[in-house]
PDB file of C-alpha atoms in Angstrom:
ATOM      1  CA  UNK A 286     -51.372  82.251 -70.035  1.00  0.00           C
ATOM      2  CA  UNK A 287     -51.847  78.475 -70.336  1.00  0.00           C
ATOM      3  CA  UNK A 288     -53.096  78.304 -66.745  1.00  0.00           C
ATOM      4  CA  UNK A 289     -55.715  81.005 -67.418  1.00  0.00           C
ATOM      5  CA  UNK A 290     -56.932  79.187 -70.545  1.00  0.00           C
ATOM      6  CA  UNK A 291     -57.173  75.932 -68.549  1.00  0.00           C
ATOM      7  CA  UNK A 292     -59.122  77.657 -65.769  1.00  0.00           C
ATOM      8  CA  UNK A 293     -61.526  79.125 -68.337  1.00  0.00           C
ATOM      9  CA  UNK A 294     -61.914  75.663 -69.882  1.00  0.00           C
ATOM     10  CA  UNK A 295     -62.550  74.105 -66.450  1.00  0.00           C
ATOM     11  CA  UNK A 296     -65.171  76.761 -65.688  1.00  0.00           C
ATOM     12  CA  UNK A 297     -66.908  76.101 -69.020  1.00  0.00           C
ATOM     13  CA  UNK A 298     -67.150  72.403 -68.160  1.00  0.00           C
ATOM     14  CA  UNK A 299     -68.457  73.183 -64.652  1.00  0.00           C
ATOM     15  CA  UNK A 300     -70.942  75.681 -66.107  1.00  0.00           C
ATOM     16  CA  UNK A 301     -72.296  73.008 -68.468  1.00  0.00           C
ATOM     17  CA  UNK A 302     -72.706  70.656 -65.502  1.00  0.00           C
ATOM     18  CA  UNK A 303     -74.506  73.312 -63.445  1.00  0.00           C
ATOM     19  CA  UNK A 304     -76.915  73.946 -66.316  1.00  0.00           C
ATOM     20  CA  UNK A 305     -77.568  70.208 -66.688  1.00  0.00           C
ATOM     21  CA  UNK A 306     -78.049  69.694 -62.942  1.00  0.00           C
ATOM     22  CA  UNK A 307     -80.313  72.716 -62.590  1.00  0.00           C
ATOM     23  CA  UNK A 308     -82.508  71.642 -65.523  1.00  0.00           C
ATOM     24  CA  UNK A 309     -82.766  68.176 -63.971  1.00  0.00           C
ATOM     25  CA  UNK A 310     -83.584  69.922 -60.645  1.00  0.00           C
ATOM     26  CA  UNK A 311     -80.842  68.003 -58.878  1.00  0.00           C
ATOM     27  CA  UNK A 312     -78.452  69.236 -56.222  1.00  0.00           C
ATOM     28  CA  UNK A 313     -74.786  68.465 -55.854  1.00  0.00           C
ATOM     29  CA  UNK A 314     -72.208  69.021 -53.174  1.00  0.00           C
ATOM     30  CA  UNK A 315     -69.558  71.594 -52.514  1.00  0.00           C
ATOM     31  CA  UNK A 316     -69.949  75.274 -53.112  1.00  0.00           C
ATOM     32  CA  UNK A 317     -71.899  74.590 -56.283  1.00  0.00           C
ATOM     33  CA  UNK A 318     -74.384  72.381 -54.422  1.00  0.00           C
ATOM     34  CA  UNK A 319     -74.841  74.836 -51.583  1.00  0.00           C
ATOM     35  CA  UNK A 320     -75.391  77.640 -54.113  1.00  0.00           C
ATOM     36  CA  UNK A 321     -77.890  75.541 -56.119  1.00  0.00           C
ATOM     37  CA  UNK A 322     -79.793  74.772 -52.903  1.00  0.00           C
ATOM     38  CA  UNK A 323     -79.825  78.441 -51.894  1.00  0.00           C
ATOM     39  CA  UNK A 324     -81.019  79.382 -55.395  1.00  0.00           C
ATOM     40  CA  UNK A 325     -83.843  76.775 -55.305  1.00  0.00           C
ATOM     41  CA  UNK A 326     -85.078  77.829 -51.860  1.00  0.00           C
ATOM     42  CA  UNK A 327     -84.613  81.597 -52.049  1.00  0.00           C
ATOM     43  CA  UNK A 328     -85.100  82.378 -55.717  1.00  0.00           C
ATOM     44  CA  UNK A 329     -81.729  84.181 -55.772  1.00  0.00           C
ATOM     45  CA  UNK A 330     -79.962  83.597 -59.106  1.00  0.00           C
ATOM     46  CA  UNK A 331     -77.311  80.882 -58.913  1.00  0.00           C
ATOM     47  CA  UNK A 332     -74.606  83.312 -60.030  1.00  0.00           C
ATOM     48  CA  UNK A 333     -75.177  85.543 -56.974  1.00  0.00           C
ATOM     49  CA  UNK A 334     -75.674  82.618 -54.586  1.00  0.00           C
ATOM     50  CA  UNK A 335     -72.329  81.145 -55.671  1.00  0.00           C
ATOM     51  CA  UNK A 336     -70.438  84.320 -54.861  1.00  0.00           C
ATOM     52  CA  UNK A 337     -72.168  84.699 -51.470  1.00  0.00           C
ATOM     53  CA  UNK A 338     -71.484  81.096 -50.453  1.00  0.00           C
ATOM     54  CA  UNK A 339     -67.817  81.319 -51.506  1.00  0.00           C
ATOM     55  CA  UNK A 340     -66.865  84.371 -49.442  1.00  0.00           C
ATOM     56  CA  UNK A 341     -66.228  82.702 -46.023  1.00  0.00           C
ATOM     57  CA  UNK A 342     -63.808  80.171 -47.477  1.00  0.00           C
ATOM     58  CA  UNK A 343     -61.458  82.724 -49.002  1.00  0.00           C
ATOM     59  CA  UNK A 344     -59.865  83.416 -45.618  1.00  0.00           C
ATOM     60  CA  UNK A 345     -58.941  79.723 -45.301  1.00  0.00           C
ATOM     61  CA  UNK A 346     -57.592  79.851 -48.830  1.00  0.00           C
ATOM     62  CA  UNK A 347     -55.410  82.896 -48.152  1.00  0.00           C
ATOM     63  CA  UNK A 348     -54.067  81.499 -44.885  1.00  0.00           C
ATOM     64  CA  UNK A 349     -53.466  77.893 -45.934  1.00  0.00           C
ATOM     65  CA  UNK A 350     -53.156  77.741 -49.723  1.00  0.00           C
ATOM     66  CA  UNK A 351     -51.484  81.068 -50.555  1.00  0.00           C
ATOM     67  CA  UNK A 352     -52.308  84.138 -52.588  1.00  0.00           C
ATOM     68  CA  UNK A 353     -51.708  82.598 -56.015  1.00  0.00           C
ATOM     69  CA  UNK A 354     -54.209  79.813 -55.329  1.00  0.00           C
ATOM     70  CA  UNK A 355     -56.689  82.256 -53.760  1.00  0.00           C
ATOM     71  CA  UNK A 356     -56.570  84.685 -56.676  1.00  0.00           C
ATOM     72  CA  UNK A 357     -56.957  81.839 -59.192  1.00  0.00           C
ATOM     73  CA  UNK A 358     -59.876  80.511 -57.146  1.00  0.00           C
ATOM     74  CA  UNK A 359     -61.543  83.906 -56.964  1.00  0.00           C
ATOM     75  CA  UNK A 360     -61.098  84.299 -60.722  1.00  0.00           C
ATOM     76  CA  UNK A 361     -62.649  80.864 -61.354  1.00  0.00           C
ATOM     77  CA  UNK A 362     -65.607  81.449 -59.000  1.00  0.00           C
ATOM     78  CA  UNK A 363     -66.318  84.886 -60.485  1.00  0.00           C
ATOM     79  CA  UNK A 364     -65.986  83.522 -64.013  1.00  0.00           C
ATOM     80  CA  UNK A 365     -68.371  80.647 -63.255  1.00  0.00           C
ATOM     81  CA  UNK A 366     -70.878  83.134 -61.811  1.00  0.00           C
ATOM     82  CA  UNK A 367     -70.750  85.195 -65.003  1.00  0.00           C
ATOM     83  CA  UNK A 368     -70.929  82.133 -67.261  1.00  0.00           C
ATOM     84  CA  UNK A 369     -73.824  80.575 -65.365  1.00  0.00           C
ATOM     85  CA  UNK A 370     -75.835  83.799 -65.611  1.00  0.00           C
ATOM     86  CA  UNK A 371     -76.315  82.963 -69.309  1.00  0.00           C
ATOM     87  CA  UNK A 372     -78.463  79.980 -68.265  1.00  0.00           C
ATOM     88  CA  UNK A 373     -81.414  82.376 -67.949  1.00  0.00           C
ATOM     89  CA  UNK A 374     -81.146  83.084 -71.695  1.00  0.00           C
ATOM     90  CA  UNK A 375     -81.429  79.413 -72.649  1.00  0.00           C
ATOM     91  CA  UNK A 376     -84.825  78.039 -73.623  1.00  0.00           C
ATOM     92  CA  UNK A 377     -86.505  76.105 -70.814  1.00  0.00           C
ATOM     93  CA  UNK A 378     -85.899  72.369 -71.042  1.00  0.00           C
ATOM     94  CA  UNK A 379     -86.184  69.405 -68.721  1.00  0.00           C
ATOM     95  CA  UNK A 380     -83.274  67.041 -68.280  1.00  0.00           C
ATOM     96  CA  UNK A 381     -84.214  63.468 -67.253  1.00  0.00           C
ATOM     97  CA  UNK A 382     -83.008  62.652 -63.737  1.00  0.00           C
ATOM     98  CA  UNK A 383     -80.681  59.772 -64.628  1.00  0.00           C
ATOM     99  CA  UNK A 384     -79.066  61.565 -67.571  1.00  0.00           C
ATOM    100  CA  UNK A 385     -78.764  64.747 -65.495  1.00  0.00           C
ATOM    101  CA  UNK A 386     -77.090  62.861 -62.654  1.00  0.00           C
ATOM    102  CA  UNK A 387     -74.615  60.965 -64.839  1.00  0.00           C
ATOM    103  CA  UNK A 388     -73.774  63.748 -67.276  1.00  0.00           C
ATOM    104  CA  UNK A 389     -73.902  66.544 -64.674  1.00  0.00           C
ATOM    105  CA  UNK A 390     -71.817  64.605 -62.147  1.00  0.00           C
ATOM    106  CA  UNK A 391     -69.258  63.489 -64.725  1.00  0.00           C
ATOM    107  CA  UNK A 392     -68.817  66.968 -66.165  1.00  0.00           C
ATOM    108  CA  UNK A 393     -68.639  68.541 -62.716  1.00  0.00           C
ATOM    109  CA  UNK A 394     -65.925  66.087 -61.643  1.00  0.00           C
ATOM    110  CA  UNK A 395     -63.978  66.723 -64.840  1.00  0.00           C
ATOM    111  CA  UNK A 396     -64.298  70.509 -64.595  1.00  0.00           C
ATOM    112  CA  UNK A 397     -63.242  70.543 -60.935  1.00  0.00           C
ATOM    113  CA  UNK A 398     -60.291  68.265 -61.732  1.00  0.00           C
ATOM    114  CA  UNK A 399     -59.157  70.678 -64.470  1.00  0.00           C
ATOM    115  CA  UNK A 400     -59.328  73.521 -61.943  1.00  0.00           C
ATOM    116  CA  UNK A 401     -57.503  71.515 -59.244  1.00  0.00           C
ATOM    117  CA  UNK A 402     -54.768  70.533 -61.719  1.00  0.00           C
ATOM    118  CA  UNK A 403     -54.218  74.247 -62.372  1.00  0.00           C
ATOM    119  CA  UNK A 404     -53.923  75.222 -58.678  1.00  0.00           C
ATOM    120  CA  UNK A 405     -57.406  76.674 -58.558  1.00  0.00           C
ATOM    121  CA  UNK A 406     -60.855  75.747 -57.287  1.00  0.00           C
ATOM    122  CA  UNK A 407     -64.317  77.235 -56.968  1.00  0.00           C
ATOM    123  CA  UNK A 408     -63.747  78.188 -53.349  1.00  0.00           C
ATOM    124  CA  UNK A 409     -65.746  76.799 -50.475  1.00  0.00           C
ATOM    125  CA  UNK A 410     -65.485  73.098 -49.839  1.00  0.00           C
ATOM    126  CA  UNK A 411     -62.988  72.717 -52.710  1.00  0.00           C
ATOM    127  CA  UNK A 412     -60.459  74.762 -50.728  1.00  0.00           C
ATOM    128  CA  UNK A 413     -60.969  72.518 -47.709  1.00  0.00           C
ATOM    129  CA  UNK A 414     -60.612  69.351 -49.835  1.00  0.00           C
ATOM    130  CA  UNK A 415     -57.346  70.523 -51.397  1.00  0.00           C
ATOM    131  CA  UNK A 416     -56.005  71.744 -48.063  1.00  0.00           C
ATOM    132  CA  UNK A 417     -56.696  68.337 -46.432  1.00  0.00           C
ATOM    133  CA  UNK A 418     -54.939  66.606 -49.317  1.00  0.00           C
ATOM    134  CA  UNK A 419     -51.964  68.959 -49.121  1.00  0.00           C
ATOM    135  CA  UNK A 420     -51.678  68.856 -45.316  1.00  0.00           C
ATOM    136  CA  UNK A 421     -52.461  65.196 -44.537  1.00  0.00           C
ATOM    137  CA  UNK A 422     -52.562  63.435 -47.901  1.00  0.00           C
ATOM    138  CA  UNK A 423     -56.295  62.743 -47.703  1.00  0.00           C
ATOM    139  CA  UNK A 424     -57.867  61.423 -50.881  1.00  0.00           C
ATOM    140  CA  UNK A 425     -59.732  64.362 -52.491  1.00  0.00           C
ATOM    141  CA  UNK A 426     -62.248  62.004 -54.122  1.00  0.00           C
ATOM    142  CA  UNK A 427     -63.237  60.426 -50.800  1.00  0.00           C
ATOM    143  CA  UNK A 428     -63.329  63.737 -48.917  1.00  0.00           C
ATOM    144  CA  UNK A 429     -65.417  65.234 -51.721  1.00  0.00           C
ATOM    145  CA  UNK A 430     -67.823  62.285 -51.577  1.00  0.00           C
ATOM    146  CA  UNK A 431     -68.305  62.590 -47.817  1.00  0.00           C
ATOM    147  CA  UNK A 432     -68.737  66.375 -47.711  1.00  0.00           C
ATOM    148  CA  UNK A 433     -70.873  66.470 -50.845  1.00  0.00           C
ATOM    149  CA  UNK A 434     -73.123  63.668 -49.599  1.00  0.00           C
ATOM    150  CA  UNK A 435     -73.783  65.613 -46.401  1.00  0.00           C
ATOM    151  CA  UNK A 436     -74.576  68.749 -48.421  1.00  0.00           C
ATOM    152  CA  UNK A 437     -76.880  66.778 -50.737  1.00  0.00           C
ATOM    153  CA  UNK A 438     -78.667  65.176 -47.774  1.00  0.00           C
ATOM    154  CA  UNK A 439     -79.441  68.644 -46.429  1.00  0.00           C
ATOM    155  CA  UNK A 440     -80.676  69.667 -49.889  1.00  0.00           C
ATOM    156  CA  UNK A 441     -82.988  66.671 -50.287  1.00  0.00           C
ATOM    157  CA  UNK A 442     -85.810  68.395 -48.434  1.00  0.00           C
ATOM    158  CA  UNK A 443     -86.011  70.992 -51.210  1.00  0.00           C
ATOM    159  CA  UNK A 444     -86.032  68.457 -54.088  1.00  0.00           C
ATOM    160  CA  UNK A 445     -87.574  65.272 -52.643  1.00  0.00           C
ATOM    161  CA  UNK A 446     -86.213  61.757 -52.018  1.00  0.00           C
ATOM    162  CA  UNK A 447     -86.179  60.495 -55.639  1.00  0.00           C
ATOM    163  CA  UNK A 448     -84.230  63.462 -56.932  1.00  0.00           C
ATOM    164  CA  UNK A 449     -82.117  63.174 -53.781  1.00  0.00           C
ATOM    165  CA  UNK A 450     -81.072  59.647 -54.788  1.00  0.00           C
ATOM    166  CA  UNK A 451     -80.160  60.862 -58.278  1.00  0.00           C
ATOM    167  CA  UNK A 452     -78.222  63.715 -56.664  1.00  0.00           C
ATOM    168  CA  UNK A 453     -76.242  61.177 -54.596  1.00  0.00           C
ATOM    169  CA  UNK A 454     -75.514  59.293 -57.837  1.00  0.00           C
ATOM    170  CA  UNK A 455     -74.220  62.558 -59.302  1.00  0.00           C
ATOM    171  CA  UNK A 456     -71.942  63.068 -56.278  1.00  0.00           C
ATOM    172  CA  UNK A 457     -70.651  59.492 -56.542  1.00  0.00           C
ATOM    173  CA  UNK A 458     -69.755  60.047 -60.195  1.00  0.00           C
ATOM    174  CA  UNK A 459     -68.100  63.430 -59.646  1.00  0.00           C
ATOM    175  CA  UNK A 460     -66.098  62.030 -56.702  1.00  0.00           C
ATOM    176  CA  UNK A 461     -64.975  59.073 -58.819  1.00  0.00           C
ATOM    177  CA  UNK A 462     -63.679  61.412 -61.517  1.00  0.00           C
ATOM    178  CA  UNK A 463     -61.738  63.469 -58.943  1.00  0.00           C
ATOM    179  CA  UNK A 464     -60.436  60.245 -57.377  1.00  0.00           C
ATOM    180  CA  UNK A 465     -59.135  59.196 -60.806  1.00  0.00           C
ATOM    181  CA  UNK A 466     -57.011  62.365 -60.983  1.00  0.00           C
ATOM    182  CA  UNK A 467     -55.954  62.393 -57.282  1.00  0.00           C
ATOM    183  CA  UNK A 468     -52.225  61.727 -57.823  1.00  0.00           C
ATOM    184  CA  UNK A 469     -51.931  64.386 -60.521  1.00  0.00           C
ATOM    185  CA  UNK A 470     -53.874  66.825 -58.348  1.00  0.00           C
ATOM    186  CA  UNK A 471     -51.507  66.160 -55.426  1.00  0.00           C
ATOM    187  CA  UNK A 472     -48.464  66.840 -57.608  1.00  0.00           C
ATOM    188  CA  UNK A 473     -49.973  70.014 -59.052  1.00  0.00           C
ATOM    189  CA  UNK A 474     -50.773  71.424 -55.616  1.00  0.00           C
ATOM    190  CA  UNK A 475     -47.478  70.779 -53.870  1.00  0.00           C
ATOM    191  CA  UNK A 476     -45.728  73.852 -52.577  1.00  0.00           C
ATOM    192  CA  UNK A 477     -43.580  75.194 -55.391  1.00  0.00           C
TER     193      UNK A 477
END
């Protein structure tokens, strides 16, 4: 029961970061960043885009991380999709770029760390990051920074270079938060 409560808490934190980033019109990396980019370009709601982007990575999760992790990840991704759908009911507001990058990136890193510490993720790139840490001991903060930076660079064309720089700042902050928790994340995700 504690794990479920922690996953819900992690999803709430990630949802807050997604709302902040979307109102600042910034992109981020990972599954969330890909889904935000798809939502910006296509007009598909973020909640649906997140589920669509996550699907291909579940096979990797089942094969390399196990059913418990995969089910917890599916639960977290579905929960985040439902939670983020409430963004459309919020009044329209604009978040300044710098505040959006710092606050959105920090909250996203914290929320993802909570999920990782509870043997869960949001699917997608998160599964790959945790698998590389588990298999070869790669630093999840550094891997997240590299993969997320590539995703953000592809998303820059939809938001422009200035917002792209703030998006990179957001990725740097979220990666730093994950890096801070890397040893605890490694312990939590060892085979039990």
